[in-house]
Short mmCIF file of C-alpha atoms in Angstrom, two decimals:
data_model
loop_
_atom_site.label_atom_id
_atom_site.label_comp_id
_atom_site.label_asym_id
_atom_site.label_seq_id
_atom_site.Cartn_x
_atom_site.Cartn_y
_atom_site.Cartn_z
CA MET A 1 -37.35 17.38 39.68
CA VAL A 2 -35.28 14.41 38.61
CA SER A 3 -33.06 16.59 36.43
CA LEU A 4 -32.56 19.10 39.27
CA PHE A 5 -31.71 16.31 41.71
CA ARG A 6 -29.16 14.94 39.27
CA THR A 7 -27.66 18.41 38.73
CA GLY A 8 -27.43 19.05 42.47
CA LEU A 9 -25.89 15.65 43.09
CA LEU A 10 -23.34 16.25 40.32
CA SER A 11 -22.44 19.66 41.79
CA VAL A 12 -21.89 18.17 45.25
CA CYS A 13 -19.68 15.46 43.77
CA LEU A 14 -17.62 18.09 41.92
CA LEU A 15 -17.18 20.12 45.10
CA VAL A 16 -16.04 17.08 47.09
CA SER A 17 -13.66 16.03 44.31
CA ALA A 18 -12.21 19.53 44.06
CA HIS A 19 -11.67 19.72 47.81
CA PHE A 20 -10.00 16.34 47.82
CA LEU A 21 -7.68 17.25 44.93
CA LEU A 22 -6.74 20.57 46.51
CA GLY A 23 -5.97 18.76 49.73
CA GLN A 24 -3.65 16.37 47.85
CA GLN A 25 -1.86 19.25 46.14
CA ASN A 26 -1.22 21.11 49.42
CA PRO A 27 -0.09 18.40 51.95
CA ALA A 28 0.53 19.36 55.59
CA PRO A 29 4.27 20.18 56.37
CA PRO A 30 6.31 17.47 58.23
CA ALA A 31 6.72 17.78 62.01
CA ALA A 32 9.66 19.99 63.15
CA PRO A 33 12.79 18.19 64.64
CA ALA A 34 13.36 18.27 68.40
CA GLN A 35 16.36 20.65 68.19
CA SER A 36 15.62 24.32 67.97
CA ALA A 37 15.61 25.85 64.54
CA PRO A 38 15.93 29.43 63.55
CA THR A 39 12.62 31.18 63.42
CA SER A 40 11.34 31.62 59.88
CA THR A 41 10.41 35.11 58.87
CA ALA A 42 8.26 33.91 55.95
CA PRO A 43 4.55 34.65 56.33
CA ALA A 44 2.27 31.77 57.22
CA ALA A 45 0.60 30.07 54.32
CA GLN A 46 -2.98 31.25 53.82
CA PRO A 47 -5.71 28.61 53.45
CA ALA A 48 -6.98 28.09 49.94
CA PRO A 49 -10.24 29.99 49.32
CA SER A 50 -13.38 27.88 49.22
CA PRO A 51 -14.65 27.41 45.70
CA ALA A 52 -17.75 29.41 44.77
CA PRO A 53 -20.97 27.41 44.73
CA ALA A 54 -21.74 25.98 41.33
CA PRO A 55 -24.44 27.84 39.35
CA ALA A 56 -26.42 24.62 39.12
CA ALA A 57 -26.59 24.46 42.92
CA GLN A 58 -27.94 28.01 43.03
CA ALA A 59 -30.47 27.23 40.31
CA ALA A 60 -31.63 24.19 42.27
CA ALA A 61 -33.36 26.49 44.73
CA ALA A 62 -35.43 28.08 41.93
CA PRO A 63 -38.73 26.44 40.92
CA ALA A 64 -38.56 24.21 37.89
CA SER A 65 -39.85 25.90 34.77
CA SER A 66 -41.33 22.63 33.56
CA SER A 67 -43.78 22.69 36.49
CA GLU A 68 -45.38 25.80 34.99
CA ALA A 69 -46.02 24.20 31.59
CA PRO A 70 -49.74 24.18 30.76
CA GLU A 71 -51.50 20.86 31.16
CA PHE A 72 -53.82 21.68 28.24
CA ASN A 73 -52.25 20.32 25.09
CA PRO A 74 -54.12 21.24 21.89
CA ASN A 75 -52.10 18.65 19.97
CA THR A 76 -53.87 15.79 21.75
CA PRO A 77 -56.86 13.83 20.35
CA ALA A 78 -59.96 13.96 22.53
CA ILE A 79 -63.58 12.83 22.64
CA GLY A 80 -66.38 14.54 24.54
CA LEU A 81 -69.95 13.68 25.56
CA PHE A 82 -72.35 16.42 26.69
CA SER A 83 -75.94 16.98 27.84
CA TRP A 84 -77.61 20.15 26.63
CA PHE A 85 -80.67 21.48 28.50
CA SER A 86 -82.14 23.04 25.37
CA LEU A 87 -85.02 25.51 25.50
CA GLY A 88 -86.89 26.97 22.56
CA GLY A 89 -88.15 24.83 19.73
CA THR A 90 -89.26 25.12 16.13
CA SER A 91 -92.02 26.67 14.08
CA LEU A 92 -93.53 25.67 10.73
CA GLN A 93 -94.33 28.57 8.39
CA LYS A 94 -95.72 29.07 4.91
CA GLY A 95 -93.01 29.71 2.33
CA HIS A 96 -92.85 31.74 -0.86
CA GLY A 97 -93.21 28.58 -2.92
CA ALA A 98 -96.69 27.72 -1.59
CA LEU A 99 -99.38 27.42 -4.27
CA TYR A 100 -102.34 27.38 -1.86
CA ASP A 101 -104.16 29.92 0.30
CA ALA A 102 -104.46 27.81 3.45
CA VAL A 103 -102.68 29.02 6.58
CA THR A 104 -99.49 27.30 7.69
CA ASN A 105 -98.38 28.78 10.99
CA LEU A 106 -97.69 26.38 13.83
CA PRO A 107 -95.24 26.99 16.68
CA PHE A 108 -94.41 23.55 18.02
CA PRO A 109 -94.73 23.53 21.81
CA ASN A 110 -91.73 22.13 23.61
CA LYS A 111 -91.33 20.12 26.79
CA ILE A 112 -87.69 20.36 27.80
CA LYS A 113 -85.62 17.30 27.03
CA LEU A 114 -81.92 16.65 27.42
CA THR A 115 -80.16 16.94 24.08
CA PRO A 116 -77.22 14.56 23.62
CA ASP A 117 -74.14 16.14 22.08
CA ALA A 118 -70.84 14.51 21.08
CA MET A 119 -67.53 15.85 19.78
CA LEU A 120 -64.33 14.34 18.37
CA THR A 121 -61.18 16.50 18.31
CA ILE A 122 -58.30 15.65 15.96
CA PRO A 123 -55.02 17.62 16.30
CA LEU A 124 -53.45 18.96 13.11
CA GLY A 125 -50.23 20.34 14.59
CA HIS A 126 -49.21 23.91 15.49
CA ASP A 127 -52.25 24.04 17.84
CA HIS A 128 -54.72 23.76 14.90
CA GLN A 129 -57.59 21.32 15.37
CA LEU A 130 -60.28 19.53 13.38
CA ARG A 131 -63.46 19.10 15.44
CA VAL A 132 -66.42 16.96 14.41
CA SER A 133 -69.63 17.32 16.44
CA TYR A 134 -73.23 16.11 16.37
CA PHE A 135 -76.38 16.81 18.40
CA ASP A 136 -79.95 15.51 18.24
CA ALA A 137 -82.60 17.77 19.82
CA LYS A 138 -86.19 16.58 20.26
CA GLY A 139 -89.34 18.17 21.62
CA THR A 140 -92.96 17.21 22.11
CA GLY A 141 -96.13 19.00 23.14
CA ASN A 142 -99.85 19.49 22.63
CA VAL A 143 -101.66 22.46 21.12
CA THR A 144 -105.20 23.42 20.09
CA ALA A 145 -105.46 24.89 16.58
CA SER A 146 -106.66 28.47 16.76
CA GLN A 147 -107.60 28.49 13.06
CA ASP A 148 -107.88 26.17 10.09
CA LEU A 149 -104.42 24.89 9.20
CA PHE A 150 -102.69 23.07 6.38
CA LEU A 151 -99.61 21.33 7.80
CA PHE A 152 -97.40 19.31 5.47
CA SER A 153 -100.13 17.61 3.40
CA THR A 154 -102.93 17.43 5.96
CA SER A 155 -105.71 19.88 6.82
CA TYR A 156 -106.87 20.56 10.38
CA ASN A 157 -109.82 22.59 11.63
CA ALA A 158 -109.87 25.33 14.22
CA GLY A 159 -110.34 23.76 17.64
CA ASP A 160 -108.62 20.48 16.76
CA PHE A 161 -106.43 19.08 19.52
CA LEU A 162 -102.99 18.31 18.05
CA ASN A 163 -100.14 16.16 19.27
CA THR A 164 -96.88 17.56 17.93
CA ALA A 165 -93.23 16.50 17.92
CA TYR A 166 -90.09 17.78 16.25
CA GLN A 167 -86.46 16.78 15.84
CA VAL A 168 -83.43 18.94 15.00
CA GLN A 169 -80.22 17.18 13.97
CA ASN A 170 -76.95 18.94 13.27
CA PHE A 171 -73.60 17.60 12.07
CA LYS A 172 -70.67 20.03 12.03
CA MET A 173 -67.07 19.76 10.87
CA SER A 174 -64.88 22.66 11.99
CA LEU A 175 -61.27 23.59 11.25
CA ASP A 176 -60.10 25.67 14.22
CA TYR A 177 -57.14 27.64 12.87
CA VAL A 178 -55.01 29.48 15.43
CA THR A 179 -54.55 32.91 13.86
CA TRP A 180 -53.04 34.95 16.70
CA PRO A 181 -50.53 34.96 18.27
CA PHE A 182 -48.36 33.31 15.66
CA PRO A 183 -46.23 31.49 16.50
CA VAL A 184 -48.06 30.60 19.71
CA LYS A 185 -44.95 29.79 21.79
CA ASN A 186 -45.81 30.27 25.48
CA SER A 187 -48.91 32.43 25.08
CA ASN A 188 -51.98 31.33 27.04
CA PHE A 189 -54.40 33.31 24.81
CA ARG A 190 -55.47 32.16 21.36
CA LEU A 191 -57.62 33.74 18.66
CA LYS A 192 -59.00 31.20 16.20
CA THR A 193 -60.69 31.53 12.83
CA LEU A 194 -63.35 28.86 12.27
CA TRP A 195 -63.85 27.28 8.84
CA GLN A 196 -66.84 24.97 8.96
CA VAL A 197 -69.46 23.00 7.07
CA GLN A 198 -72.77 22.04 8.70
CA TYR A 199 -75.59 19.68 7.82
CA THR A 200 -78.94 20.44 9.49
CA GLN A 201 -82.22 18.51 9.25
CA ILE A 202 -85.53 19.40 10.91
CA THR A 203 -88.47 16.99 11.06
CA GLY A 204 -91.95 17.82 12.34
CA HIS A 205 -94.88 15.52 13.17
CA THR A 206 -98.55 16.37 13.81
CA ASP A 207 -101.51 14.22 14.75
CA ALA A 208 -105.16 14.88 15.67
CA PRO A 209 -105.89 11.83 17.85
CA PHE A 210 -109.52 12.72 18.60
CA LYS A 211 -110.70 13.32 15.04
CA PRO A 212 -112.80 10.42 13.75
CA THR A 213 -111.33 8.15 11.10
CA VAL A 214 -114.34 5.77 10.91
CA ASP A 215 -118.07 6.38 10.47
CA SER A 216 -120.85 5.35 12.84
CA ASP A 217 -120.84 1.86 11.36
CA GLY A 218 -117.09 1.41 11.92
CA ASN A 219 -116.17 1.80 8.30
CA PRO A 220 -113.01 3.79 7.47
CA LEU A 221 -113.65 7.30 6.26
CA VAL A 222 -112.31 8.12 2.81
CA ASP A 223 -111.56 11.36 1.01
CA SER A 224 -112.83 12.43 -2.43
CA ASN A 225 -110.19 10.25 -4.07
CA GLY A 226 -111.21 7.17 -2.12
CA ASN A 227 -108.13 7.23 0.15
CA PRO A 228 -108.53 6.55 3.89
CA VAL A 229 -108.70 9.72 5.97
CA ILE A 230 -105.58 10.04 8.12
CA TYR A 231 -104.89 12.94 10.48
CA SER A 232 -101.28 12.05 11.20
CA ASP A 233 -98.56 13.56 9.03
CA GLN A 234 -94.93 14.66 9.07
CA GLY A 235 -92.52 16.65 6.97
CA SER A 236 -88.78 17.23 6.84
CA ARG A 237 -86.43 19.92 5.54
CA TRP A 238 -82.62 19.96 5.41
CA PHE A 239 -79.72 22.02 4.11
CA ILE A 240 -75.91 22.03 4.00
CA TYR A 241 -74.11 25.33 4.57
CA PRO A 242 -70.58 26.58 5.06
CA THR A 243 -70.20 28.65 8.22
CA LEU A 244 -67.47 31.09 9.23
CA GLY A 245 -66.63 32.33 12.69
CA LEU A 246 -64.21 33.34 15.42
CA GLY A 247 -63.16 31.67 18.64
CA VAL A 248 -61.07 32.67 21.66
CA GLU A 249 -59.41 30.57 24.34
CA ASP A 250 -57.67 31.71 27.53
CA ARG A 251 -55.77 29.25 29.71
CA LEU A 252 -55.94 30.68 33.20
CA SER A 253 -53.85 27.92 34.78
CA ARG A 254 -52.70 24.36 34.20
CA HIS A 255 -56.18 23.10 35.09
CA VAL A 256 -58.61 25.88 34.12
CA ARG A 257 -59.40 27.44 30.76
CA LEU A 258 -62.15 29.56 29.18
CA GLU A 259 -63.48 29.26 25.64
CA ALA A 260 -66.01 31.08 23.46
CA GLU A 261 -66.96 30.63 19.80
CA ALA A 262 -69.53 31.94 17.32
CA SER A 263 -70.12 31.18 13.64
CA GLY A 264 -72.86 31.48 11.04
CA PHE A 265 -73.94 31.97 7.44
CA ALA A 266 -77.05 33.19 5.61
CA ILE A 267 -78.37 33.84 2.11
CA PRO A 268 -81.33 36.23 1.82
CA HIS A 269 -84.64 34.44 1.17
CA HIS A 270 -82.92 31.11 1.63
CA ALA A 271 -81.59 29.19 4.61
CA ALA A 272 -79.77 30.74 7.56
CA ILE A 273 -77.79 29.34 10.49
CA TRP A 274 -75.71 30.51 13.44
CA ASP A 275 -74.39 28.85 16.58
CA ALA A 276 -72.41 30.05 19.59
CA HIS A 277 -71.16 28.77 22.92
CA ALA A 278 -69.14 29.84 25.95
CA LEU A 279 -67.67 27.46 28.54
CA ALA A 280 -65.36 27.00 31.48
CA ALA A 281 -63.26 23.82 31.57
CA PHE A 282 -61.58 22.17 34.56
CA ARG A 283 -59.06 19.42 33.89
CA ALA A 284 -57.48 16.74 36.06
CA GLY A 285 -55.30 14.20 34.28
CA HIS A 286 -57.01 12.89 31.15
CA ILE A 287 -60.49 14.09 32.16
CA GLU A 288 -61.89 17.58 31.58
CA PHE A 289 -65.22 18.76 33.03
CA GLN A 290 -67.00 21.46 31.02
CA ILE A 291 -69.92 23.71 31.94
CA GLY A 292 -71.35 26.49 29.80
CA ALA A 293 -74.17 27.73 27.60
CA LYS A 294 -74.87 27.49 23.88
CA GLY A 295 -77.34 28.63 21.27
CA PHE A 296 -78.27 27.35 17.83
CA HIS A 297 -80.47 29.15 15.28
CA TYR A 298 -81.70 27.76 11.96
CA LYS A 299 -84.07 28.57 9.14
CA THR A 300 -84.67 26.39 6.11
CA SER A 301 -85.18 27.95 2.69
CA THR A 302 -88.21 30.23 2.45
CA LYS A 303 -88.39 29.44 -1.28
CA GLN A 304 -90.14 26.17 -0.40
CA ASP A 305 -93.86 25.83 0.25
CA GLN A 306 -93.26 25.39 3.98
CA TYR A 307 -90.15 26.03 6.04
CA PHE A 308 -88.92 25.54 9.60
CA HIS A 309 -87.20 28.07 11.79
CA GLY A 310 -86.31 28.25 15.45
CA THR A 311 -83.65 28.83 18.10
CA LEU A 312 -82.39 26.33 20.66
CA ARG A 313 -80.59 27.69 23.72
CA GLY A 314 -79.63 26.63 27.20
CA ALA A 315 -76.93 25.39 29.57
CA PHE A 316 -74.84 22.27 29.04
CA VAL A 317 -72.44 20.08 31.00
CA GLY A 318 -70.13 17.35 29.83
CA LEU A 319 -66.87 15.45 30.05
CA GLN A 320 -64.00 15.38 27.58
CA TYR A 321 -61.34 12.69 27.58
CA TYR A 322 -57.81 13.39 26.28
CA PHE A 323 -55.95 10.35 24.97
CA GLU A 324 -52.50 11.65 25.94
#
């Protein structure tokens, strides 16, 4: 607007200056003397034509192109905090590496908890981005064993009442490479290839709070090796995998955009992972509000004696702050 105002003001000044100069070059003729003079046959002088309006003055009426520039700038660092209403959970299974015959098959019940999620976005130029994210999902619940179980390193009997808890942590580093269109120029649509590495750790905990750990005299119970009997145990599994994927982004206006991504990786009879999300984002100034849904699936290596697998899914909301 400032540039248009200056252009318009300059055009008006040029028009006034031109009119003034033309007026100086064509002064009015002196008054005729009192005595009669022969009538001139020369045609009357025609007034000088008005100069055509300057192109800048005509362009001033058109909307400024800069006002249509998208407010979303992928070359801006940002940080986001989200709450994920995750459903699903985890399950502990017997793996191919087990050297025992006992049953290991426990789906961990899940009471819904909010999962905190955070993301840091670092611009790399040409609309490419490096995104680092982390979430920590937890669930708790109670279950009655339907059969004799061997969980981690502890045995439970059918009918035992179990307190259970689990935790899924994921750290992801993703290079979002804008593949099409290239160069981006003024396109509002982007297709991205995702080059990632992910660290995932799952921890499970079980406890039989009503099983006795002391005898009738109050003495601690011991096993065949003389160790105190304990019915609380936990185990953990983790893996690091590369993941590959695709993402799309469509900027509907200066303040609204849509985004969807999916990536994954698997090796038969080993670990597997995939994650996906879709969101709508609404931005005002430095703040962007996001709402969407996401899913995360994992399986630790089945070559171990016991392995975890499960799928977390649900809606999420959050805010992202852009530093520029």
